[in-house]
Amino acid sequence: MDQFLQALVSGLLLGGFYAVMALGLSVIWGVMGVINLAHGEFLMIGAYMAWGLFRFFGLDPFASLLLILPLMFLVGYLLQIILINRIVERPYLMALLVTFGVSIALANTFKILFTSDPRNVPVVYNGSMQLVGITFPIVKTIIFFVALLSMICLQIFLQRSRLGKSIRATAQNKNAARIVGVDINRVYAITAGLCIALTAAAGAMISPTQAIFPFMGPPFTLKAFTITALGGLGRIPGALLGGIILGITEILVSTYVQGIGTNLGIVTSFALLVLILVLRPQGLLGGLRPLDAEAE
Amino acid sequence: MSAPLLSVYDLYAGYQDFDILKGIDLEVHPGEIVCVIGPNGAGKSTVFKAIYGFVKVRQGAVRFDGQEITNARPRDVLNAGISIVPQLRSVFPQMTVMENLEMGMYLEKNQTRVRRRIQYILDLFPRLGERRAQMAGTMSGGEQRMLEIGRALMLEPKMVMMDEPSAGLAPLIIRTIFENIQRLNREIGLTVLMIEQNARQGLEASHRGYVLELGRNAYEGPARALLDNRDVRRAFLGGQ
Ligand SMILES: Nc1ncnc2c1ncn2[C@@H]1O[C@H](COP(=O)(O)OP(=O)(O)OP(=O)(O)O)[C@@H](O)[C@H]1O
Ligand SMILES: [Mg+2]
């Protein structure tokens, strides 16, 4: 029973992280219909930035978010204007090819720059505390709350602000957004900026808990994909639900299945993805269909 | 006669390298309801898209309220005083009626004015008022049309362009839509340029009409005269 409770708590903590980790993919997909296969690479970049700032300037990875967020917003914004805006209106395959190309280019550039040696960010508070018989790893608990906070902020931004509303409007019907005067390309660029910044932030946050290397991205892309299939496109509560389902499943499997080894995350995620796509191809909550589809 | 509010002169536009419009002329005077009819594929929607900056104008000019708006961006056209209700459904399905109206005034930053204007539109269409908190995507086709029209009125446009406002609606609802268009025209002096597939009803609700065919002007005149014209009747109004 204790073991089960512990697994649930660990899964929940992991799930909170998975939710922010996946949001970038899900929002870009929902707003512009582009599946960003380079998603995990932006997480990798965030992790490397946190490592660099920690290693050379002694900056704490959570403090480094203040630098990483604006910088990666700019990167996402420019990438969208320079590259992605040209392919948004084209068939799906084009976007897949281009973002796949971006992912390969990024991973290999980082390999050349930093070699494939794993890097670590050994923060001093990397321990854990006990609470009512359950172990809470400190870093993972902080990640969970930062993740929750950023999702709440993002949700309020999307629901309440004028800019947030224009993003939702574009996701729901881009032609209609255009006729009320929304500058679609600007909305796309801001969306990309936000999503890339959030993804890189997720990478920075987990830097104390896992090895950082150039090819760490793809498993995260796959998991983000699974979470999106679970929770729907561009929906924050959906991403939270999907993240928690994946997190808890993963921890339960690793707790009760013996000898599943280090690839368990990918195996669980992949099994879950196949299961959803077979049973409910429209996504668990019916949200895998782009909202804009009905308008076209 | 007064100076035209909208004048489209010798308009050429199309998709890829191909001209769909081959010299369209069109005028709308303040306070008029003008109806454009013509067979499928004649280029009616393309005229609207060209005016609105969705399709590039290759030759000719568009002037509105004394301003040259040829190839202007959608937001500049909006600012000049034209709003549009497009042919395809265009509500934001996962936003409430209120939020949809709010989006109609996206270009206005003063929230007090936005709220005042929303109240005005809700009073104008009590039906929308009753459903202010409903998600637009769950409303009936007719209600969604009313919402699109209400949203188009948010910025107090001088003219609204409607692309087939009656499309896909039940006969009774179609009548309500046309009655509302005429009411807005009477009560707030709204100028309307509309495309109609229900040519007869569209013309009956209008002051003047244009018949387009193969990207060119075929006939034009007072709506009454078009309804009585034998050639127009035979070709475009279903015989008799
Ligand atoms: N996006 C597009 N790309 C290429 N061709 C197009 C596009 N949109 C319209 N066309 C073509 O332009 C021509 C005119 O289309 P348009 O939509 O203006 O016709 P319409 O008069 O509005 O017809 P309908 O009554 O069916 O709405 C058609 O032959 C159509 O196939
Ligand atoms: Mg049309």
Coordinates of N, CA, C and O in Angstrom, one line a residue, chain A residues 159-160 162-166 168-170 172-183 186-187 235 291 294-296, chain B residues 52 54 73-75 78 84-86 88-95 99 102-109 111 151 155:
Chain A
Q159 N -6.9 32.9 -21.7 CA -8.3 33.2 -21.5 C -8.7 34.7 -21.4 O -9.7 35.1 -21.8
R160 N -7.8 35.4 -20.7 CA -8.1 36.8 -20.4 C -7.5 37.9 -21.3 O -8.2 38.9 -21.5
R162 N -5.9 40.1 -24.3 CA -6.3 40.4 -25.7 C -5.5 39.5 -26.7 O -6.0 38.9 -27.6
L163 N -4.2 39.5 -26.4 CA -3.3 38.7 -27.2 C -3.6 37.2 -27.1 O -3.7 36.5 -28.1
G164 N -3.9 36.8 -25.9 CA -4.2 35.4 -25.7 C -5.5 35.0 -26.4 O -5.6 33.9 -27.0
K165 N -6.5 35.9 -26.4 CA -7.7 35.7 -27.1 C -7.5 35.6 -28.6 O -8.1 34.8 -29.3
S166 N -6.5 36.4 -29.1 CA -6.3 36.4 -30.5 C -5.6 35.0 -30.9 O -5.8 34.5 -32.0
R168 N -6.2 32.1 -29.3 CA -7.3 31.1 -29.3 C -8.2 31.3 -30.6 O -8.6 30.3 -31.2
A169 N -8.5 32.5 -30.9 CA -9.3 32.8 -32.1 C -8.6 32.2 -33.3 O -9.3 31.5 -34.2
T170 N -7.3 32.4 -33.5 CA -6.6 31.9 -34.6 C -6.7 30.3 -34.7 O -6.9 29.7 -35.7
Q172 N -9.0 28.5 -33.5 CA -10.4 28.0 -33.7 C -10.8 28.3 -35.2 O -11.6 27.5 -35.7
N173 N -10.4 29.4 -35.8 CA -10.8 29.7 -37.1 C -10.0 30.8 -37.7 O -10.2 31.9 -37.4
K174 N -9.0 30.4 -38.4 CA -8.0 31.4 -38.8 C -8.5 32.4 -39.8 O -8.1 33.6 -39.8
N175 N -9.4 32.0 -40.6 CA -10.0 32.9 -41.6 C -10.8 34.0 -40.8 O -10.7 35.2 -41.1
A176 N -11.6 33.5 -39.8 CA -12.4 34.5 -39.1 C -11.5 35.4 -38.3 O -11.7 36.6 -38.2
A177 N -10.3 34.9 -37.8 CA -9.4 35.7 -37.1 C -8.9 36.8 -38.0 O -8.8 38.0 -37.6
R178 N -8.6 36.4 -39.2 CA -8.1 37.4 -40.2 C -9.1 38.5 -40.5 O -8.8 39.7 -40.5
I179 N -10.4 38.1 -40.6 CA -11.4 39.1 -41.0 C -11.7 40.1 -39.8 O -12.3 41.2 -40.1
V180 N -11.4 39.7 -38.6 CA -11.6 40.7 -37.5 C -10.3 41.5 -37.3 O -10.2 42.3 -36.4
G181 N -9.3 41.3 -38.1 CA -8.1 42.2 -38.1 C -6.9 41.6 -37.4 O -5.9 42.3 -37.1
V182 N -7.0 40.3 -37.0 CA -5.8 39.7 -36.4 C -4.7 39.4 -37.4 O -5.0 39.0 -38.5
D183 N -3.5 39.8 -37.0 CA -2.3 39.6 -37.9 C -1.8 38.1 -37.6 O -1.1 37.9 -36.7
R186 N 1.8 37.2 -37.1 CA 2.4 37.7 -35.8 C 1.9 36.8 -34.7 O 2.7 36.4 -33.8
V187 N 0.6 36.4 -34.7 CA 0.1 35.4 -33.7 C 0.9 34.1 -33.7 O 1.3 33.6 -32.7
R235 N -4.9 22.3 -25.3 CA -5.7 22.5 -24.1 C -4.9 22.3 -22.8 O -4.3 21.2 -22.6
L291 N -9.0 22.3 -34.5 CA -10.3 23.0 -34.4 C -10.7 23.7 -35.7 O -11.8 23.8 -36.0
E294 N -13.2 22.2 -39.0 CA -14.6 22.3 -39.4 C -14.9 23.6 -40.2 O -15.8 23.6 -41.0
A295 N -14.0 24.6 -40.1 CA -14.3 25.8 -40.8 C -13.9 25.8 -42.2 O -14.4 26.5 -43.1
E296 N -12.9 24.9 -42.5 CA -12.4 24.9 -43.9 C -13.3 24.3 -44.9 O -14.0 23.4 -44.6
Chain B
Y52 N -11.2 42.9 -49.9 CA -10.8 42.7 -48.5 C -9.3 42.4 -48.3 O -8.8 42.2 -47.2
F54 N -7.7 39.7 -49.4 CA -7.3 38.3 -49.3 C -6.8 37.7 -50.6 O -6.1 36.7 -50.6
R73 N -4.4 45.8 -46.6 CA -4.5 44.6 -45.7 C -5.8 44.6 -45.0 O -6.5 45.6 -44.8
P74 N -6.3 43.4 -44.6 CA -7.6 43.3 -44.0 C -7.8 44.3 -42.9 O -8.9 44.9 -42.8
R75 N -6.8 44.5 -42.0 CA -7.0 45.4 -40.9 C -7.2 46.9 -41.4 O -7.9 47.6 -40.8
L78 N -10.7 47.1 -42.6 CA -11.6 47.2 -41.4 C -11.6 48.6 -40.9 O -12.6 49.2 -40.6
I84 N -16.8 42.3 -42.9 CA -17.2 41.2 -43.8 C -17.8 40.0 -43.0 O -17.4 39.7 -41.9
V85 N -18.8 39.4 -43.6 CA -19.4 38.2 -43.1 C -19.1 37.2 -44.3 O -19.8 37.2 -45.3
P86 N -18.1 36.3 -44.1 CA -17.7 35.5 -45.2 C -18.7 34.3 -45.5 O -19.6 34.1 -44.8
L88 N -18.1 31.0 -45.7 CA -18.0 29.9 -44.8 C -18.2 30.3 -43.4 O -18.0 31.5 -43.0
R89 N -18.7 29.4 -42.6 CA -19.0 29.6 -41.2 C -17.8 30.3 -40.6 O -16.6 29.8 -40.7
S90 N -18.0 31.3 -39.8 CA -16.8 32.1 -39.3 C -16.9 32.5 -37.8 O -16.2 33.3 -37.4
V91 N -17.8 31.8 -37.1 CA -17.8 32.1 -35.6 C -16.6 31.4 -35.0 O -16.0 30.5 -35.6
F92 N -16.2 31.8 -33.8 CA -15.1 31.1 -33.1 C -15.9 30.1 -32.2 O -16.5 30.4 -31.2
P93 N -15.9 28.8 -32.6 CA -16.8 27.8 -32.0 C -16.6 27.6 -30.5 O -17.6 27.4 -29.8
Q94 N -15.4 27.7 -30.0 CA -15.2 27.5 -28.6 C -15.1 28.8 -27.8 O -14.4 28.8 -26.8
M95 N -15.7 29.8 -28.3 CA -15.8 31.0 -27.6 C -17.2 31.3 -27.4 O -18.1 30.9 -28.2
E99 N -17.6 36.6 -26.2 CA -16.2 36.7 -26.6 C -16.1 36.8 -28.1 O -15.3 37.5 -28.7
E102 N -16.7 40.4 -28.8 CA -15.5 41.1 -28.4 C -14.4 41.0 -29.5 O -13.7 42.0 -29.8
M103 N -14.3 39.8 -30.1 CA -13.3 39.6 -31.1 C -13.6 40.5 -32.3 O -12.7 40.9 -33.1
G104 N -14.9 40.8 -32.5 CA -15.3 41.7 -33.6 C -14.7 43.1 -33.5 O -14.5 43.8 -34.4
M105 N -14.3 43.4 -32.2 CA -13.7 44.7 -32.0 C -12.3 44.6 -31.5 O -11.8 45.4 -30.8
Y106 N -11.6 43.5 -32.1 CA -10.3 43.3 -31.7 C -9.4 44.5 -31.9 O -8.4 44.7 -31.2
L107 N -9.6 45.3 -33.0 CA -8.8 46.4 -33.3 C -8.9 47.6 -32.3 O -8.1 48.5 -32.3
E108 N -10.0 47.5 -31.5 CA -10.3 48.6 -30.5 C -9.6 48.2 -29.2 O -9.9 47.2 -28.6
K109 N -8.8 49.1 -28.7 CA -8.1 48.7 -27.4 C -8.8 49.2 -26.2 O -8.6 48.7 -25.1
Q111 N -11.4 49.1 -23.6 CA -12.3 48.0 -23.2 C -13.7 48.6 -22.8 O -14.7 47.9 -23.0
R151 N -21.2 40.5 -35.0 CA -19.8 40.7 -34.8 C -19.2 41.7 -35.9 O -18.4 42.5 -35.6
L155 N -17.5 47.1 -34.9 CA -16.6 48.3 -35.2 C -17.3 49.5 -35.8 O -16.7 50.4 -36.3

